[in-house]
Amino acid sequence: MAATTATKNSMADHWASLGTTYSLHTADPGGSGTSNEATGGGYSRQSTTWGSASAGVVTGSQLTFTVVAGTYSHMARWNGGTYLGSFDTTDAVVSPAGEVKVTPSYTYNGTD
């Protein structure tokens, strides 16, 4: 049975409610989410504000990470100090120091 749009929106909104903070990493964050986390250059974890889901898609506000030169390949998601999981992202190569901007989103496809 296919999920209705209302169900998809409800599931996407629930997913968004689980955490709003993200960290940026130069390689896999590992089981604790803290390995290879960016440092220096004014880096800090960033928080998003989630909108309301539409058609099973929820999108957050843009995150801006200020970083030193390097390649950033992963992100991790947090709820306060609780690590929720990580994502292998498209590599962002920064040279010289600058910013990595990301707009987080999630799509509930009915099979998660």
Coordinates of N, CA, C and O in Angstrom, one line a residue:
M1 N 0.8 -1.2 0.0 CA 0.0 0.0 0.0 C 0.9 1.2 0.0 O 1.8 1.4 0.8
A2 N 0.6 2.1 -0.9 CA 1.4 3.4 -1.0 C 0.9 4.4 0.1 O -0.2 4.4 0.5
A3 N 1.9 5.1 0.6 CA 1.6 6.1 1.7 C 0.9 7.3 1.1 O 1.2 7.7 -0.1
T4 N -0.1 7.8 1.8 CA -0.7 9.0 1.3 C 0.2 10.2 1.5 O 1.2 10.2 2.2
T5 N -0.1 11.3 0.9 CA 0.6 12.6 1.0 C 0.7 13.0 2.5 O 1.7 13.4 3.0
A6 N -0.5 12.9 3.1 CA -0.5 13.3 4.5 C 0.4 12.4 5.4 O 1.1 13.0 6.3
T7 N 0.5 11.1 5.1 CA 1.4 10.3 5.8 C 2.8 10.6 5.5 O 3.7 10.7 6.4
K8 N 3.1 10.9 4.3 CA 4.5 11.2 3.9 C 4.9 12.5 4.6 O 6.0 12.6 5.1
N9 N 4.0 13.5 4.6 CA 4.3 14.8 5.3 C 4.5 14.6 6.8 O 5.4 15.2 7.4
S10 N 3.7 13.8 7.4 CA 3.8 13.5 8.8 C 5.1 12.8 9.2 O 5.8 13.2 10.1
M11 N 5.5 11.9 8.3 CA 6.8 11.2 8.6 C 8.0 12.1 8.4 O 8.9 12.1 9.1
A12 N 7.9 12.9 7.3 CA 9.0 13.9 7.1 C 9.1 14.9 8.2 O 10.2 15.2 8.7
D13 N 8.0 15.4 8.7 CA 8.0 16.4 9.8 C 8.5 15.7 11.1 O 9.3 16.3 11.8
H14 N 8.2 14.5 11.3 CA 8.7 13.7 12.5 C 10.2 13.6 12.4 O 11.0 13.9 13.3
W15 N 10.7 13.2 11.2 CA 12.2 13.1 11.0 C 12.8 14.4 11.3 O 13.9 14.4 12.0
A16 N 12.3 15.5 10.8 CA 12.9 16.8 11.0 C 12.9 17.2 12.5 O 13.9 17.8 13.0
S17 N 11.9 16.7 13.3 CA 11.8 17.1 14.7 C 12.9 16.4 15.5 O 13.1 16.7 16.7
L18 N 13.6 15.4 15.0 CA 14.6 14.6 15.7 C 15.9 15.3 16.0 O 16.6 15.0 16.9
G19 N 16.2 16.3 15.2 CA 17.5 17.0 15.4 C 17.6 18.2 14.4 O 17.2 18.1 13.2
T20 N 18.3 19.2 14.8 CA 18.5 20.4 14.0 C 19.9 20.8 13.8 O 20.2 21.7 13.1
T21 N 20.9 20.2 14.5 CA 22.3 20.6 14.5 C 23.1 19.7 13.6 O 22.9 18.5 13.6
Y22 N 24.0 20.3 12.9 CA 24.9 19.5 11.9 C 26.4 19.9 12.2 O 26.7 21.0 12.5
S23 N 27.2 18.9 12.0 CA 28.7 19.1 12.0 C 29.2 18.8 10.6 O 28.7 18.0 9.9
L24 N 30.4 19.3 10.3 CA 31.1 19.1 9.0 C 32.4 18.4 9.3 O 33.1 18.6 10.3
H25 N 32.7 17.4 8.4 CA 33.8 16.5 8.6 C 34.7 16.4 7.3 O 34.2 16.4 6.2
T26 N 36.0 16.1 7.6 CA 36.9 15.9 6.5 C 36.9 14.4 6.0 O 37.5 14.1 5.0
A27 N 36.3 13.5 6.8 CA 36.2 12.1 6.4 C 35.1 11.5 7.3 O 34.5 12.3 8.0
D28 N 34.9 10.2 7.3 CA 33.8 9.6 8.0 C 33.9 10.0 9.5 O 34.9 9.9 10.1
P29 N 32.7 10.4 10.0 CA 32.7 10.8 11.4 C 32.8 9.7 12.5 O 32.9 9.9 13.6
G30 N 32.7 8.4 12.0 CA 32.9 7.3 12.9 C 31.6 7.1 13.7 O 30.6 7.8 13.6
G31 N 31.7 6.1 14.6 CA 30.5 5.7 15.4 C 30.1 6.7 16.4 O 28.9 6.6 16.8
S32 N 30.9 7.6 16.8 CA 30.5 8.6 17.8 C 30.1 9.9 17.2 O 29.6 10.8 17.8
G33 N 30.5 10.1 15.9 CA 30.1 11.3 15.1 C 31.2 12.4 15.3 O 31.0 13.5 14.8
T34 N 32.2 12.2 16.1 CA 33.2 13.2 16.4 C 34.5 13.1 15.6 O 35.3 14.0 15.6
S35 N 34.8 12.0 15.0 CA 36.0 11.8 14.3 C 36.0 12.7 13.1 O 35.0 12.9 12.4
N36 N 37.2 13.3 12.8 CA 37.4 14.0 11.6 C 36.6 15.3 11.5 O 36.4 15.8 10.4
E37 N 36.1 15.8 12.6 CA 35.3 17.0 12.6 C 36.1 18.2 12.3 O 37.3 18.3 12.7
A38 N 35.6 19.1 11.5 CA 36.4 20.3 11.1 C 36.8 21.1 12.3 O 36.1 21.0 13.4
T39 N 37.9 21.8 12.2 CA 38.4 22.6 13.3 C 39.0 23.9 12.7 O 39.4 23.9 11.5
G40 N 39.2 24.9 13.5 CA 39.9 26.1 13.1 C 39.1 27.0 12.2 O 38.0 26.7 11.7
G41 N 39.6 28.2 12.0 CA 39.0 29.1 11.0 C 37.6 29.6 11.4 O 36.9 30.1 10.5
G42 N 37.3 29.5 12.7 CA 35.9 30.0 13.1 C 34.9 28.9 13.0 O 33.7 29.2 13.2
Y43 N 35.3 27.7 12.7 CA 34.3 26.6 12.6 C 33.5 26.4 13.8 O 34.0 26.5 14.9
S44 N 32.2 26.2 13.7 CA 31.3 25.7 14.7 C 30.2 24.9 14.1 O 29.8 25.1 12.9
R45 N 29.6 24.0 14.9 CA 28.4 23.3 14.4 C 27.3 24.3 14.1 O 27.2 25.4 14.8
Q46 N 26.4 24.0 13.2 CA 25.4 24.9 12.8 C 24.0 24.2 12.9 O 23.9 23.0 12.8
S47 N 23.0 25.1 13.2 CA 21.6 24.6 13.4 C 20.7 25.1 12.3 O 20.9 26.2 11.8
T48 N 19.8 24.3 11.9 CA 18.8 24.6 10.8 C 17.5 24.8 11.5 O 17.2 24.3 12.6
T49 N 16.6 25.5 10.8 CA 15.2 25.6 11.2 C 14.4 24.9 10.1 O 14.5 25.3 8.9
W50 N 13.7 23.9 10.5 CA 13.0 23.1 9.5 C 11.7 23.8 9.2 O 11.0 24.3 10.0
G51 N 11.3 23.7 7.9 CA 10.0 24.2 7.4 C 9.0 23.0 7.6 O 9.3 22.0 8.2
S52 N 7.8 23.2 7.1 CA 6.8 22.1 7.1 C 6.9 21.3 5.8 O 7.2 21.8 4.8
A53 N 6.7 20.0 6.0 CA 6.8 19.1 4.8 C 5.7 19.4 3.8 O 4.6 19.8 4.1
S54 N 6.1 19.2 2.6 CA 5.2 19.2 1.4 C 5.5 18.1 0.5 O 6.7 18.0 0.1
A55 N 4.5 17.3 0.1 CA 4.8 16.2 -0.8 C 5.8 15.2 -0.2 O 6.6 14.6 -1.0
G56 N 5.9 15.1 1.1 CA 6.9 14.2 1.7 C 8.3 14.8 1.8 O 9.2 14.0 2.2
V57 N 8.5 16.0 1.5 CA 9.8 16.7 1.5 C 9.8 17.8 2.6 O 8.9 18.6 2.6
V58 N 10.8 17.7 3.5 CA 11.0 18.8 4.4 C 12.4 19.4 4.2 O 13.4 18.7 4.0
T59 N 12.5 20.8 4.2 CA 13.7 21.5 3.9 C 14.0 22.4 5.1 O 13.1 23.1 5.6
G60 N 15.3 22.5 5.4 CA 15.7 23.4 6.5 C 16.3 24.6 5.9 O 16.6 24.8 4.7
S61 N 16.6 25.5 6.8 CA 17.3 26.8 6.5 C 18.8 26.5 6.1 O 19.3 25.5 6.6
Q62 N 19.4 27.3 5.3 CA 20.8 27.1 4.9 C 21.7 27.1 6.1 O 21.6 28.0 7.0
L63 N 22.7 26.2 6.1 CA 23.8 26.2 7.1 C 25.0 26.8 6.5 O 25.3 26.5 5.3
T64 N 25.7 27.6 7.2 CA 27.0 28.2 6.7 C 28.1 27.8 7.7 O 28.1 28.3 8.8
F65 N 29.0 27.0 7.2 CA 30.2 26.6 8.0 C 31.4 27.5 7.6 O 31.7 27.5 6.4
T66 N 32.0 28.2 8.5 CA 33.3 28.9 8.2 C 34.4 28.0 8.5 O 34.5 27.5 9.6
V67 N 35.3 27.7 7.5 CA 36.3 26.7 7.6 C 37.6 27.1 7.1 O 37.7 28.0 6.3
V68 N 38.7 26.4 7.5 CA 40.0 26.5 6.9 C 40.0 25.8 5.6 O 39.1 25.0 5.3
A69 N 41.1 26.0 4.8 CA 41.2 25.3 3.5 C 41.2 23.8 3.7 O 41.8 23.3 4.7
G70 N 40.5 23.1 2.9 CA 40.5 21.6 3.0 C 39.4 21.0 2.2 O 38.6 21.7 1.5
T71 N 39.2 19.7 2.3 CA 38.2 19.0 1.6 C 37.2 18.4 2.7 O 37.7 17.7 3.6
Y72 N 36.0 18.8 2.5 CA 34.9 18.4 3.5 C 34.0 17.4 2.8 O 33.4 17.7 1.8
S73 N 33.9 16.2 3.3 CA 33.2 15.1 2.6 C 32.0 14.5 3.4 O 31.3 13.7 2.8
H74 N 31.9 14.8 4.6 CA 30.8 14.2 5.4 C 30.1 15.2 6.3 O 30.8 16.2 6.7
M75 N 28.9 14.9 6.7 CA 28.2 15.7 7.8 C 27.6 14.8 8.8 O 27.3 13.6 8.4
A76 N 27.4 15.2 10.0 CA 26.8 14.4 11.0 C 25.6 15.3 11.6 O 25.6 16.5 11.6
R77 N 24.6 14.6 12.0 CA 23.4 15.2 12.5 C 23.3 15.0 14.0 O 23.6 13.8 14.5
W78 N 22.8 16.0 14.8 CA 22.8 15.9 16.2 C 21.5 16.4 16.8 O 20.8 17.3 16.2
N79 N 21.1 15.9 17.9 CA 20.0 16.4 18.8 C 20.7 16.8 20.1 O 20.9 15.9 20.9
G80 N 21.0 18.0 20.3 CA 21.8 18.4 21.4 C 23.1 17.7 21.3 O 23.8 17.8 20.3
G81 N 23.5 17.0 22.4 CA 24.8 16.2 22.3 C 24.6 14.8 21.9 O 25.6 14.0 21.9
T82 N 23.4 14.4 21.4 CA 23.2 13.0 20.9 C 23.4 12.9 19.4 O 22.8 13.6 18.6
Y83 N 24.4 12.0 19.1 CA 24.7 11.8 17.7 C 23.6 11.0 17.0 O 23.2 9.9 17.5
L84 N 23.1 11.4 15.9 CA 22.0 10.7 15.2 C 22.4 10.0 14.0 O 21.7 9.1 13.6
G85 N 23.5 10.3 13.4 CA 24.0 9.6 12.2 C 24.8 10.6 11.3 O 24.8 11.8 11.5
S86 N 25.3 10.0 10.2 CA 26.2 10.8 9.4 C 25.8 10.6 7.9 O 25.1 9.6 7.6
F87 N 26.3 11.4 7.1 CA 26.0 11.4 5.6 C 27.3 11.6 4.9 O 28.1 12.5 5.2
D88 N 27.5 10.8 3.9 CA 28.6 11.0 2.9 C 28.1 12.0 1.9 O 27.2 11.7 1.1
T89 N 28.7 13.2 1.8 CA 28.2 14.2 0.9 C 29.1 14.4 -0.3 O 30.2 13.9 -0.3
T90 N 28.6 15.2 -1.2 CA 29.5 15.6 -2.3 C 30.6 16.4 -1.7 O 30.4 17.3 -0.9
D91 N 31.9 16.1 -2.1 CA 33.0 16.8 -1.5 C 32.9 18.3 -1.8 O 32.6 18.7 -2.9
A92 N 33.2 19.1 -0.8 CA 33.4 20.5 -0.9 C 34.8 20.8 -0.7 O 35.4 20.6 0.4
V93 N 35.5 21.4 -1.7 CA 36.9 21.7 -1.6 C 36.9 23.2 -1.4 O 36.4 24.0 -2.2
V94 N 37.6 23.6 -0.3 CA 37.7 25.0 0.0 C 39.2 25.4 0.0 O 40.0 24.8 0.7
S95 N 39.5 26.4 -0.8 CA 40.8 26.9 -0.9 C 40.8 28.3 -1.5 O 40.3 28.5 -2.6
P96 N 41.3 29.3 -0.8 CA 41.7 29.4 0.6 C 40.6 29.2 1.6 O 39.5 28.8 1.1
A97 N 40.8 29.5 2.8 CA 39.7 29.4 3.8 C 38.5 30.1 3.3 O 38.6 31.1 2.6
G98 N 37.3 29.6 3.8 CA 36.1 30.2 3.3 C 34.9 29.6 4.0 O 34.9 29.3 5.2
E99 N 33.8 29.4 3.2 CA 32.6 28.9 3.7 C 32.1 27.7 2.9 O 32.3 27.6 1.7
V100 N 31.4 26.8 3.6 CA 30.7 25.7 3.0 C 29.2 25.9 3.4 O 28.9 26.0 4.6
K101 N 28.4 26.1 2.3 CA 27.0 26.3 2.6 C 26.2 25.1 2.1 O 26.4 24.6 1.0
V102 N 25.3 24.7 3.0 CA 24.5 23.5 2.8 C 23.0 23.8 3.2 O 22.8 24.4 4.2
T103 N 22.1 23.3 2.3 CA 20.7 23.4 2.7 C 20.2 22.0 2.9 O 20.0 21.2 2.0
P104 N 19.9 21.6 4.2 CA 19.5 20.2 4.4 C 18.1 20.0 4.0 O 17.2 20.9 4.1
S105 N 17.8 18.7 3.6 CA 16.4 18.3 3.2 C 16.3 16.8 3.4 O 17.3 16.1 3.5
Y106 N 15.1 16.4 3.5 CA 14.8 15.0 3.7 C 13.5 14.7 2.9 O 12.5 15.4 3.0
T107 N 13.5 13.5 2.2 CA 12.4 13.1 1.5 C 11.9 11.7 2.0 O 12.7 10.8 2.1
Y108 N 10.7 11.7 2.5 CA 10.1 10.4 2.9 C 9.5 9.7 1.7 O 8.6 10.3 1.1
N109 N 10.0 8.6 1.3 CA 9.6 7.9 0.1 C 8.6 6.7 0.4 O 8.3 6.0 -0.5
G110 N 8.2 6.6 1.6 CA 7.3 5.5 1.9 C 7.9 4.2 2.2 O 7.2 3.2 2.6
T111 N 9.2 4.1 2.2 CA 9.9 2.8 2.5 C 10.8 2.9 3.6 O 11.4 1.9 4.0
D112 N 11.0 4.0 4.2 CA 12.0 4.2 5.4 C 11.4 3.6 6.6 O 10.2 3.7 6.9

